[in-house]
PDB file of C-alpha atoms in Angstrom:
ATOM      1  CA  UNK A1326     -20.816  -1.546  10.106  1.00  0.00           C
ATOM      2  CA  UNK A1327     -24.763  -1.552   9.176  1.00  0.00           C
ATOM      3  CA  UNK A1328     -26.534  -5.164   9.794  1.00  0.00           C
ATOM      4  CA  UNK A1329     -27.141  -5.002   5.558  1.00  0.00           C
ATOM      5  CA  UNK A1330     -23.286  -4.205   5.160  1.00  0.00           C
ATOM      6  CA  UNK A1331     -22.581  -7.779   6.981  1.00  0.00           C
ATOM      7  CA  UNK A1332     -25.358  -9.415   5.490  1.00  0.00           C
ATOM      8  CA  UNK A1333     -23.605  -9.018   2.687  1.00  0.00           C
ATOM      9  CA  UNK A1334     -20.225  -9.960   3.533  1.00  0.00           C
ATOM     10  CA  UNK A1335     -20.972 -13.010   4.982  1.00  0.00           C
ATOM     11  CA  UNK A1336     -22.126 -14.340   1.341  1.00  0.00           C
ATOM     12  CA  UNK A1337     -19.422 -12.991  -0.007  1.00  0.00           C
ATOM     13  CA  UNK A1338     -17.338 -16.079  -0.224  1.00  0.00           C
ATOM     14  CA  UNK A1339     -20.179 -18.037  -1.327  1.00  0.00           C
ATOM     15  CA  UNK A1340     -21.233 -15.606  -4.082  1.00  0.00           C
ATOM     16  CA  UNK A1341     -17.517 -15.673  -4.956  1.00  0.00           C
ATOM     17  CA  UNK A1342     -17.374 -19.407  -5.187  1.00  0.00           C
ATOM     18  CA  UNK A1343     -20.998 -19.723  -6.928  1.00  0.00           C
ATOM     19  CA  UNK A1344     -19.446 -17.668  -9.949  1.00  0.00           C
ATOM     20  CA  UNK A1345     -16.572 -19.021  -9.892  1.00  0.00           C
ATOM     21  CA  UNK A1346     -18.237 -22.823 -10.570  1.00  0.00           C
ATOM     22  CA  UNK A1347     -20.119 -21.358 -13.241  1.00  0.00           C
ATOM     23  CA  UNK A1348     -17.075 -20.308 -15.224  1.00  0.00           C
ATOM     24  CA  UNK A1349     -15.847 -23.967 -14.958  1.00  0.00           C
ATOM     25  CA  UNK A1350     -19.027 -24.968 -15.441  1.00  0.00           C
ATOM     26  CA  UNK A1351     -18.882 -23.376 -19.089  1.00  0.00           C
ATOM     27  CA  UNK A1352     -16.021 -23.661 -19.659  1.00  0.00           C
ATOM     28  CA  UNK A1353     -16.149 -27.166 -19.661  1.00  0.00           C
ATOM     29  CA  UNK A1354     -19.229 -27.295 -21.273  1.00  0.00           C
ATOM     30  CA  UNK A1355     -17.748 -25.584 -24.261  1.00  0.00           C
ATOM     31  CA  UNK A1356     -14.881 -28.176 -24.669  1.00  0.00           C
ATOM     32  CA  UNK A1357     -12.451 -24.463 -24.930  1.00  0.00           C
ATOM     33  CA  UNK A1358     -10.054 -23.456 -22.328  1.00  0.00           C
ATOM     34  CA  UNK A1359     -10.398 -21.184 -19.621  1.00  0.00           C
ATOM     35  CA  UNK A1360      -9.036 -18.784 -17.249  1.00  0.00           C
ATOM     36  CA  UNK A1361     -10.204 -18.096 -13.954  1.00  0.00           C
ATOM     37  CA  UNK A1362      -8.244 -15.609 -11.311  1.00  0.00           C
ATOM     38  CA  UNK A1363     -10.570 -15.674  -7.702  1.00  0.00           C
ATOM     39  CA  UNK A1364      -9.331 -12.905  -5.120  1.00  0.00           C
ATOM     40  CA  UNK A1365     -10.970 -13.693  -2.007  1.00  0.00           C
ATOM     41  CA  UNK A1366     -12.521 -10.439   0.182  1.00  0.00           C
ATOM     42  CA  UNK A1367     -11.413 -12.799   3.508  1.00  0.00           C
ATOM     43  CA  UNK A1368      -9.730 -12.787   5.599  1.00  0.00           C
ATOM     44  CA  UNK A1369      -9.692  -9.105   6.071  1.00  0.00           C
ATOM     45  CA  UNK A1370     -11.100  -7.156   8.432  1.00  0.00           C
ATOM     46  CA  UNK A1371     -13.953  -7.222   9.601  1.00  0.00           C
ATOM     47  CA  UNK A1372     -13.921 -10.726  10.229  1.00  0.00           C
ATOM     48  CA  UNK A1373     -17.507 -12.119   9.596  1.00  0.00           C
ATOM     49  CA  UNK A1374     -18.705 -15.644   9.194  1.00  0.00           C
ATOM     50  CA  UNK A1375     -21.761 -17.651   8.956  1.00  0.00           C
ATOM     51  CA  UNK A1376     -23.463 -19.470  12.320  1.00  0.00           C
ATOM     52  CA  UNK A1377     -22.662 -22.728  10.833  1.00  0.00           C
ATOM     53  CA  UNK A1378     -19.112 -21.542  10.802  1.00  0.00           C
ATOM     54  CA  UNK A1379     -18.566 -19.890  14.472  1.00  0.00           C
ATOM     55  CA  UNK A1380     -16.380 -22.161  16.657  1.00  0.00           C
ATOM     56  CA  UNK A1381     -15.416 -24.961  13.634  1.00  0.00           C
ATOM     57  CA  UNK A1382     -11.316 -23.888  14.267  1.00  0.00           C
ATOM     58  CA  UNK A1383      -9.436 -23.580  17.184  1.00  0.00           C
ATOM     59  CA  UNK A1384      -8.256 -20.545  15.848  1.00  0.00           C
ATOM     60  CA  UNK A1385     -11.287 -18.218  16.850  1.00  0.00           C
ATOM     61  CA  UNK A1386     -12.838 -15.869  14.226  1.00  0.00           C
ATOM     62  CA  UNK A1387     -10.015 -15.756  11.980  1.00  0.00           C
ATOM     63  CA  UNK A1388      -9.890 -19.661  11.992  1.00  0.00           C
ATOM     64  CA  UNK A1389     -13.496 -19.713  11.139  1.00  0.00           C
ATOM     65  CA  UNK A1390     -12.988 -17.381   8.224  1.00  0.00           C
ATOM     66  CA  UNK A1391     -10.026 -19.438   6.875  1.00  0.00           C
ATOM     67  CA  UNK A1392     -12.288 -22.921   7.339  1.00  0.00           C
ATOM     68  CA  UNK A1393     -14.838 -21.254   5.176  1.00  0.00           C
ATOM     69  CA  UNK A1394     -12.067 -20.258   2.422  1.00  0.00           C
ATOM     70  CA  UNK A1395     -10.827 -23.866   2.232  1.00  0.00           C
ATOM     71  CA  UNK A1396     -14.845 -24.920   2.108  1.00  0.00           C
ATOM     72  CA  UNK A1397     -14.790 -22.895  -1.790  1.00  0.00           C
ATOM     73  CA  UNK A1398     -11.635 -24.415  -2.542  1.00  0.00           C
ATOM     74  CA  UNK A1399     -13.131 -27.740  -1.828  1.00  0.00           C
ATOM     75  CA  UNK A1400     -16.070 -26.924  -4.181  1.00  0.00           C
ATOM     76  CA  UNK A1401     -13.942 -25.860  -7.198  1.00  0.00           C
ATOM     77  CA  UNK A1402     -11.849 -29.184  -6.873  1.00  0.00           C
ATOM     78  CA  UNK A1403     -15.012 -31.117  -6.808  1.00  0.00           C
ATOM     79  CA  UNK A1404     -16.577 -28.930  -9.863  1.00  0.00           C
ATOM     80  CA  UNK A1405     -13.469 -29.576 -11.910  1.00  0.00           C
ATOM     81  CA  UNK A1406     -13.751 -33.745 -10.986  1.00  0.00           C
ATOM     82  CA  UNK A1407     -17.448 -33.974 -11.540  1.00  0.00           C
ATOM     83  CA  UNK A1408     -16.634 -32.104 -15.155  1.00  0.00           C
ATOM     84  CA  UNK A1409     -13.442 -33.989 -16.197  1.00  0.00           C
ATOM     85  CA  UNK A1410     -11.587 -30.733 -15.938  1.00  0.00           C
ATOM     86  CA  UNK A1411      -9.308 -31.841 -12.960  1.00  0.00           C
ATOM     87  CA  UNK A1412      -6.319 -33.573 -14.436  1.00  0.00           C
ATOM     88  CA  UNK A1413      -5.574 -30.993 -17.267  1.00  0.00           C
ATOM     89  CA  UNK A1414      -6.307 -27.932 -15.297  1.00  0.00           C
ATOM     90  CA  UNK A1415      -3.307 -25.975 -13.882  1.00  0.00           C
ATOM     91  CA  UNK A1416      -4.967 -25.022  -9.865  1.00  0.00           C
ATOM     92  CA  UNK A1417      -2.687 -22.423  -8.398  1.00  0.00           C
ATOM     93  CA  UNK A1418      -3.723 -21.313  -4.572  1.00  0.00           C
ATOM     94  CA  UNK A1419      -1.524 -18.440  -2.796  1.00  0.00           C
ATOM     95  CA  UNK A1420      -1.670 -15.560  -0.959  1.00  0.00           C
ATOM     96  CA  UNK A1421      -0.837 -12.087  -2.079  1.00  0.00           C
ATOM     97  CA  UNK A1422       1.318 -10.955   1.545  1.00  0.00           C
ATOM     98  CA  UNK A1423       1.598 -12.720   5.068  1.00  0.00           C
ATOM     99  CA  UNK A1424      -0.828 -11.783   8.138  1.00  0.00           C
ATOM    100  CA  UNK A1425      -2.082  -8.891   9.334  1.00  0.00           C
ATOM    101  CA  UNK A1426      -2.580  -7.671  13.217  1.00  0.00           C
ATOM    102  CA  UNK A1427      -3.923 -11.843  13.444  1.00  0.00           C
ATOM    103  CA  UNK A1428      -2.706 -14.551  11.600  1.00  0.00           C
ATOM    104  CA  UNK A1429       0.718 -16.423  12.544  1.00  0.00           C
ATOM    105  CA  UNK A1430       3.760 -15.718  10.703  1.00  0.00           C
ATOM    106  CA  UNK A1431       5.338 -18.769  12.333  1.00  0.00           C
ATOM    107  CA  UNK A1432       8.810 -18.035  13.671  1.00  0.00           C
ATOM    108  CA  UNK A1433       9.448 -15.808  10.960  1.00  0.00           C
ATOM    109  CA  UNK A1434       9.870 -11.895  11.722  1.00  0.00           C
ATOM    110  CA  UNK A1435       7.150  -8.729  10.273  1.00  0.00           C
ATOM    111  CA  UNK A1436       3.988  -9.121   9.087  1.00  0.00           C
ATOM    112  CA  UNK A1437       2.090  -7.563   5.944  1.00  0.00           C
ATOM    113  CA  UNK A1438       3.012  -3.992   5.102  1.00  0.00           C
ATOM    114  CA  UNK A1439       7.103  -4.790   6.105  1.00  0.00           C
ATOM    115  CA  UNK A1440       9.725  -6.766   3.844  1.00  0.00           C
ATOM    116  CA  UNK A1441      10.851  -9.269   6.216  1.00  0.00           C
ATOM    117  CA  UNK A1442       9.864 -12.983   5.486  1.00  0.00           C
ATOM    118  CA  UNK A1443       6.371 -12.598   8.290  1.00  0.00           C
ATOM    119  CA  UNK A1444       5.373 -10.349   5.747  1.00  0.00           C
ATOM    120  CA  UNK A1445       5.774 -11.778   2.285  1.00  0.00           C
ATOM    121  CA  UNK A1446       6.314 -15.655   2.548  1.00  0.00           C
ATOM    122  CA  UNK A1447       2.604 -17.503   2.032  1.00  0.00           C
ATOM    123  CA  UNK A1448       1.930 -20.615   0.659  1.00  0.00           C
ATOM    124  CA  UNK A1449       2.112 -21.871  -3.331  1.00  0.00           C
ATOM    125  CA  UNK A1450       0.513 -24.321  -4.198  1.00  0.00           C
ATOM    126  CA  UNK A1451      -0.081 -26.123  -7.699  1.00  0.00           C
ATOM    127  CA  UNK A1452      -1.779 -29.136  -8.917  1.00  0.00           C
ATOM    128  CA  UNK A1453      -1.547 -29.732 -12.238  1.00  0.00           C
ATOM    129  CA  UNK A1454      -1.746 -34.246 -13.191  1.00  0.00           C
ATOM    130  CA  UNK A1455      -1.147 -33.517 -16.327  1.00  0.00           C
ATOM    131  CA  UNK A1456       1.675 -31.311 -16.464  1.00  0.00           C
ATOM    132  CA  UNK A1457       3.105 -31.914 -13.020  1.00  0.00           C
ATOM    133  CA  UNK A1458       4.884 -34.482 -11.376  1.00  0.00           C
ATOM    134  CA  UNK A1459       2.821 -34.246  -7.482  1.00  0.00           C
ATOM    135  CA  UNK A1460       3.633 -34.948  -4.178  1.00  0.00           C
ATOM    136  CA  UNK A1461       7.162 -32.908  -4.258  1.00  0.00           C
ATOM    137  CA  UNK A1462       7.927 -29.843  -1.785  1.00  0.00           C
ATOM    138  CA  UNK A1463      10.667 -27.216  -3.314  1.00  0.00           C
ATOM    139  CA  UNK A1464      12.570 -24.930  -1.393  1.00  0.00           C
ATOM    140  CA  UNK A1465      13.627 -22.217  -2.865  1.00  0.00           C
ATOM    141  CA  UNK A1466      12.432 -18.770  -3.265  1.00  0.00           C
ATOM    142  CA  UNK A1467      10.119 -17.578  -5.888  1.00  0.00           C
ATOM    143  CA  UNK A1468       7.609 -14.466  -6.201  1.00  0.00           C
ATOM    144  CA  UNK A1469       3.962 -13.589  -7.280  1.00  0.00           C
ATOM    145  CA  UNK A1470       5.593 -11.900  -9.929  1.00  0.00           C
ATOM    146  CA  UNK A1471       7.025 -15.446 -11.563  1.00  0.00           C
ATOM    147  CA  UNK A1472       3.636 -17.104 -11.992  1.00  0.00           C
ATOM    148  CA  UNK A1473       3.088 -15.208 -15.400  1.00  0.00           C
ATOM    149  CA  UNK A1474       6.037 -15.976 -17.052  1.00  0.00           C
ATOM    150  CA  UNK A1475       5.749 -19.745 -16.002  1.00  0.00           C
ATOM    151  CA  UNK A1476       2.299 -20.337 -17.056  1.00  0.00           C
ATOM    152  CA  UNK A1477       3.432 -18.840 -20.330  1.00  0.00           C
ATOM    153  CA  UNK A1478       6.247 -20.937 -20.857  1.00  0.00           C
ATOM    154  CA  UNK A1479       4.286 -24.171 -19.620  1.00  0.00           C
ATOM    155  CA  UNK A1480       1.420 -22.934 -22.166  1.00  0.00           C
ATOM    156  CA  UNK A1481       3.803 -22.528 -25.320  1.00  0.00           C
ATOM    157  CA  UNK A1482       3.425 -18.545 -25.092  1.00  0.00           C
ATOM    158  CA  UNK A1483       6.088 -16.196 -26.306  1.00  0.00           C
ATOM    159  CA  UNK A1484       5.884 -13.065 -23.525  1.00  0.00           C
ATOM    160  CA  UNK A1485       5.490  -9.250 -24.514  1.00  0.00           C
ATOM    161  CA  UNK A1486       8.352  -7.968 -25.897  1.00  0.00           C
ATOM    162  CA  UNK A1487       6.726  -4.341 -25.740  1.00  0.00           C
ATOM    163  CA  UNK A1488       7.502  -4.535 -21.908  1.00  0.00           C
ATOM    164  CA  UNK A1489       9.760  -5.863 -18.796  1.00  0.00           C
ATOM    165  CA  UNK A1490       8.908  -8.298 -17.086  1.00  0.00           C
ATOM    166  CA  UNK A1491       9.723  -8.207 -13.341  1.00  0.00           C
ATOM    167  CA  UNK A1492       9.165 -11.744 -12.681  1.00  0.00           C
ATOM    168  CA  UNK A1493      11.098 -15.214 -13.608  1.00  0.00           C
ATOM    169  CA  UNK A1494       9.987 -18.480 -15.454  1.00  0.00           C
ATOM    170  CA  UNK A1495      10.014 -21.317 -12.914  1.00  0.00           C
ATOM    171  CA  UNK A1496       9.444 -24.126 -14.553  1.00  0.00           C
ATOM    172  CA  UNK A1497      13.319 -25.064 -14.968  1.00  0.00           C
ATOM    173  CA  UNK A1498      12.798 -24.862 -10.990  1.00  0.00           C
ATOM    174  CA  UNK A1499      10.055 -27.020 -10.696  1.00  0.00           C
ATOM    175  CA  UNK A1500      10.793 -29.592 -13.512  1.00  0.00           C
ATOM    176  CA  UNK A1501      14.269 -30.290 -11.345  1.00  0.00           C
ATOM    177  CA  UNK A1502      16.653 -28.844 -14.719  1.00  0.00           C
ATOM    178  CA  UNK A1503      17.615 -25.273 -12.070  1.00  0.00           C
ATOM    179  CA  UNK A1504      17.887 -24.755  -8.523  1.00  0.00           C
ATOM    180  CA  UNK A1505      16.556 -21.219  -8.606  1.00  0.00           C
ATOM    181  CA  UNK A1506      14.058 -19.254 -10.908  1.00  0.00           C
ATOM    182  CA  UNK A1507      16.240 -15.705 -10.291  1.00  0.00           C
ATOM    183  CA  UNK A1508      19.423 -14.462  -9.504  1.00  0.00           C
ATOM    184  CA  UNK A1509      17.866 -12.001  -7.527  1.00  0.00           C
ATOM    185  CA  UNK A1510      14.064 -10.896  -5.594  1.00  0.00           C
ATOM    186  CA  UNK A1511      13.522  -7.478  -4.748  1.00  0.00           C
ATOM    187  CA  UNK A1512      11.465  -6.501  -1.464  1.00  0.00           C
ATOM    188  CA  UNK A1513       9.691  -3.236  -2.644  1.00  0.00           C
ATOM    189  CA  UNK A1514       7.727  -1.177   0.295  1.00  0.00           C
ATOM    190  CA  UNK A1515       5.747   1.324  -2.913  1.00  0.00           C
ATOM    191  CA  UNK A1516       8.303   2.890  -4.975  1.00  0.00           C
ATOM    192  CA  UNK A1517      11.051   2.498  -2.675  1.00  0.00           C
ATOM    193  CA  UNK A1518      13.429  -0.512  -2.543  1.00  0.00           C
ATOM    194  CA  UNK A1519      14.525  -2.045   1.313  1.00  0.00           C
ATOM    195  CA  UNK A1520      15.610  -5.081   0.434  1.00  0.00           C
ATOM    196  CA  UNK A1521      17.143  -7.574  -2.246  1.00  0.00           C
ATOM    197  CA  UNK A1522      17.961 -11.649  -1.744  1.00  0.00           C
ATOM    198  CA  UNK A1523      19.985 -13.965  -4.100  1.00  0.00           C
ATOM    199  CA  UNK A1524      18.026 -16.560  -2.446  1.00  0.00           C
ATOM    200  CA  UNK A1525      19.716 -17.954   0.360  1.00  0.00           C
ATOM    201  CA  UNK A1526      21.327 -14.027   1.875  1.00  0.00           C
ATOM    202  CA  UNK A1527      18.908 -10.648   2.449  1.00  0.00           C
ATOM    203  CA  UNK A1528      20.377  -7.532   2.530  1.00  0.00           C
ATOM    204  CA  UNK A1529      18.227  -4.579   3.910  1.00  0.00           C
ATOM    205  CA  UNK A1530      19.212  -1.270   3.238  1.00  0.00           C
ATOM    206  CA  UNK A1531      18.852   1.438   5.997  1.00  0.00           C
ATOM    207  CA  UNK A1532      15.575   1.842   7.127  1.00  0.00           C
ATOM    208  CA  UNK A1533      13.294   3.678   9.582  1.00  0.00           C
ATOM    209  CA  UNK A1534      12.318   1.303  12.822  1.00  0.00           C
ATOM    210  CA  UNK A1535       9.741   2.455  14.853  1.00  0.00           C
ATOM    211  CA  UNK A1536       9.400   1.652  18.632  1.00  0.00           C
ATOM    212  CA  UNK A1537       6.016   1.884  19.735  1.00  0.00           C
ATOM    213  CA  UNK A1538       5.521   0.479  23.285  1.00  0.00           C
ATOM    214  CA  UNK A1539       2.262  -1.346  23.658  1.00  0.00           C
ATOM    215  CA  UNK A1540      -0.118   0.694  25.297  1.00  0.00           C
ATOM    216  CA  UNK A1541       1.638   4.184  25.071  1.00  0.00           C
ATOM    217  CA  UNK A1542       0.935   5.882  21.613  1.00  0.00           C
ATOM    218  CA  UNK A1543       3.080   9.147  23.193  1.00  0.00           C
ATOM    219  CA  UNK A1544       6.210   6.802  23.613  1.00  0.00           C
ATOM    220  CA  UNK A1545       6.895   6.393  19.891  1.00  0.00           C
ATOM    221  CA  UNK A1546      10.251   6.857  18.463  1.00  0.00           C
ATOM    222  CA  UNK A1547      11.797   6.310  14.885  1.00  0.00           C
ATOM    223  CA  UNK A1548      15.844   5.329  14.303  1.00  0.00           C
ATOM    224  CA  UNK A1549      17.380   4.855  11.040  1.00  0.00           C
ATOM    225  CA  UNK A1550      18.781   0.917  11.528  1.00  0.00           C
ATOM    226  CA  UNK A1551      20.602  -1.387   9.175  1.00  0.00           C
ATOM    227  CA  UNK A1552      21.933  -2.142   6.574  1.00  0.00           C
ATOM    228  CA  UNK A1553      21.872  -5.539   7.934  1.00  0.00           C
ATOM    229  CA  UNK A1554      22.289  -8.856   6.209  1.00  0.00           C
ATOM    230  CA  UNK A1555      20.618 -12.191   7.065  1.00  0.00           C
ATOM    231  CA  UNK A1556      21.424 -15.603   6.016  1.00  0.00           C
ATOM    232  CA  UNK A1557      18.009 -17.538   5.593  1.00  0.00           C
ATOM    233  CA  UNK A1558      19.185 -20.382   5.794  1.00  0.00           C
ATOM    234  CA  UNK A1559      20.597 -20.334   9.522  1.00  0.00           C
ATOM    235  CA  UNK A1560      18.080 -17.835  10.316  1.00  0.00           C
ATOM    236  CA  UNK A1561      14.929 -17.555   8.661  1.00  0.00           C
ATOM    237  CA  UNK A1562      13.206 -15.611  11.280  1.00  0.00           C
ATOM    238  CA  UNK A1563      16.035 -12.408  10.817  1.00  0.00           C
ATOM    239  CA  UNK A1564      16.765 -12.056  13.716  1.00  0.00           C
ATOM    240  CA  UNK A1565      20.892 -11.705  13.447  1.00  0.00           C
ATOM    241  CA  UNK A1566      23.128  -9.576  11.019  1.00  0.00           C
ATOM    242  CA  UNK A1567      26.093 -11.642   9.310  1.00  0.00           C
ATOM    243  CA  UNK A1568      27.619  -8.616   6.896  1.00  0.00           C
ATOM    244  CA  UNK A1569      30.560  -9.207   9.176  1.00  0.00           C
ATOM    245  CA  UNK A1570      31.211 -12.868   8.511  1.00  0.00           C
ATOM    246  CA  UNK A1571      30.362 -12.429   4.969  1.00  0.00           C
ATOM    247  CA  UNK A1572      31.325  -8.857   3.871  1.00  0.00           C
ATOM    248  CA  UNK A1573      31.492 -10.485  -0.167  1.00  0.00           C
ATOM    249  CA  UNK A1574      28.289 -11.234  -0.050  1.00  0.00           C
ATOM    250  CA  UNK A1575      27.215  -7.764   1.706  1.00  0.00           C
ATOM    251  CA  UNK A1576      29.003  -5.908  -1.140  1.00  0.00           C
ATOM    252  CA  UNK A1577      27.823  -7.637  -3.523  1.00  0.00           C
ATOM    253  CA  UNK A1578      23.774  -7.434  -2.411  1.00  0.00           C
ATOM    254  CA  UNK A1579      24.431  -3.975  -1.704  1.00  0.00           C
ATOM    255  CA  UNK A1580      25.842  -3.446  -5.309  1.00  0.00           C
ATOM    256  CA  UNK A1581      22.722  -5.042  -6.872  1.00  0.00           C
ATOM    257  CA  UNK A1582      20.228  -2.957  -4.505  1.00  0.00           C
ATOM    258  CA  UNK A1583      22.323   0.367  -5.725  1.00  0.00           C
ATOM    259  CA  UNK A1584      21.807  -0.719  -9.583  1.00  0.00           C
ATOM    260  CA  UNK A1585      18.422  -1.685  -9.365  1.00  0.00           C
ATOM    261  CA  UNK A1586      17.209   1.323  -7.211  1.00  0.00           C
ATOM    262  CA  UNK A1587      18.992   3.058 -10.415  1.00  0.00           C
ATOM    263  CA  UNK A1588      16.833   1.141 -13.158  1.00  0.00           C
ATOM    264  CA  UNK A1589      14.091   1.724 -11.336  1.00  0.00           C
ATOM    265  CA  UNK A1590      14.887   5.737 -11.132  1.00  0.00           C
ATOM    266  CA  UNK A1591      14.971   5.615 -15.288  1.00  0.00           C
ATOM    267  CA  UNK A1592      12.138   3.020 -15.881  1.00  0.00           C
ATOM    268  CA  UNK A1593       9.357   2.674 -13.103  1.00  0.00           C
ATOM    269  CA  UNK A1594       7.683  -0.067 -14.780  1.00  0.00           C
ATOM    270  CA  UNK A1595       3.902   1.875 -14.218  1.00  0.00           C
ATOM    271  CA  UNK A1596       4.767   2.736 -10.746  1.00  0.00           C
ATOM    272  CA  UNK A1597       4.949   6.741 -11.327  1.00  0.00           C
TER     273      UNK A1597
END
């Protein structure tokens, strides 16, 4: 990587951030409402950070990177405060997939790139005074995919009917009226489906696990494994296969992964 190429990168997030006030900035100014989707660059690789930066986590360069993300978040917060924006704008941070080769997971299994929980659960957050009761945790799963239809039911917004939506309203989850935006979540890896929840059970299908023993590319090996099922509740890190103690509940995830793997065969929803 040229000395110009990281030049650049490391006022990336700033340059990010700086456009990012001005849209509040106007959009306040011209009393209308606006929209504003930020996709931070960080914190892939290469990892790159300003002086000011290095050493401010315990966490190393990755750390660093993430202290500098919250930094713009902090700015955006105070830009829609000092313009009287704060309490009647809907502030949504999340991640699009869990971490990468660094990054913790927690005790959860897989990282980005696989279907287990390490490599799709991230954090969702929303602060919204005026349309949201605060200081309340939910657990229960939701998707990316759900944030469209909720904002459009929050905003008084009748969705496409020229189209299918993949995702779920949840504001019946979040005002308290349901326990679960979906009957089901789908785990897609491209076109190809491994895995569907109901919420609290995940059934994989048979997939490809590859052994690669650190240090020795020459020692890899691929075996078909599964299909497993995992209770989430008892074992959110995947780690042991209950179809046998619930063989309903295996049928019955199975027999939703078999119909949806056959919608998606007729309709692809844009992903042919």
């Amino acid at each position: 990587m040229t000395s110009s190429r990281v030049s650049t990168s490391l006022r990336l997030d700033a340059l990010y951030t700086d456009e990012a006030v001005k849209v509040i900035d106007k959009g306040a100014a011209d009393d209308a409402p606006f929209f504003l989707y930020l996709a931070h660059h960080y914190p892939h690789e290469p990892l790159t950070t300003s002086e000011d930066n290095l050493g401010r986590s315990d966490a190393g360069l990755y750390g660093d990177v993430v202290e500098g993300l919250d930094d713009g978040i902090g700015r955006l917060v105070e830009t829609l405060q000092e313009t009287g924006e704060l309490d009647n704008t809907l502030l949504i941070v999340t991640s699009d997939n869990g971490p990468w080769y660094q990054g913790s997971a927690g005790d959860h299994r897989g990282r980005k790139g696989s279907v287990y929980e390490g490599g799709f659960l991230v954090p969702f957050l929303a602060h919204w005074p005026a349309g949201l009761d605060g200081g309340r945790t939910i657990d229960a799963m939701t998707m990316g995919t759900d944030v469209f239809p909720t904002v459009l039911e929050w905003l008084g917004i009748a969705a496409p009917t020229d189209r299918k939506l993949d995702g779920s309203s949840m504001a019946g989850l979040i005002d308290g009226t349901s326990d679960a935006a979906s009957e089901f979540y789908y785990f897609y890896s491209g076109l190809d489906l491994l895995a569907v929840s109901d919420g609290r059970f995940k059934y994989h299908a048979v997939t490809d696990y590859v052994d690669a023993p650190s240090g020795n590319a020459d020692g890899l090996s691929v075996t078909a494994q599964g299909p497993w099922l995992f209770d989430l509740d008892a074992d959110p890190g995947e780690n042991y296969d209950v179809s046998a103690r619930y063989p309903d509940v295996a049928a019955a995830l199975k027999a939703e992964f078999e119909r949806r793997t056959a919608e998606m065969d007729v309709n692809p929803r844009g992903w042919n």
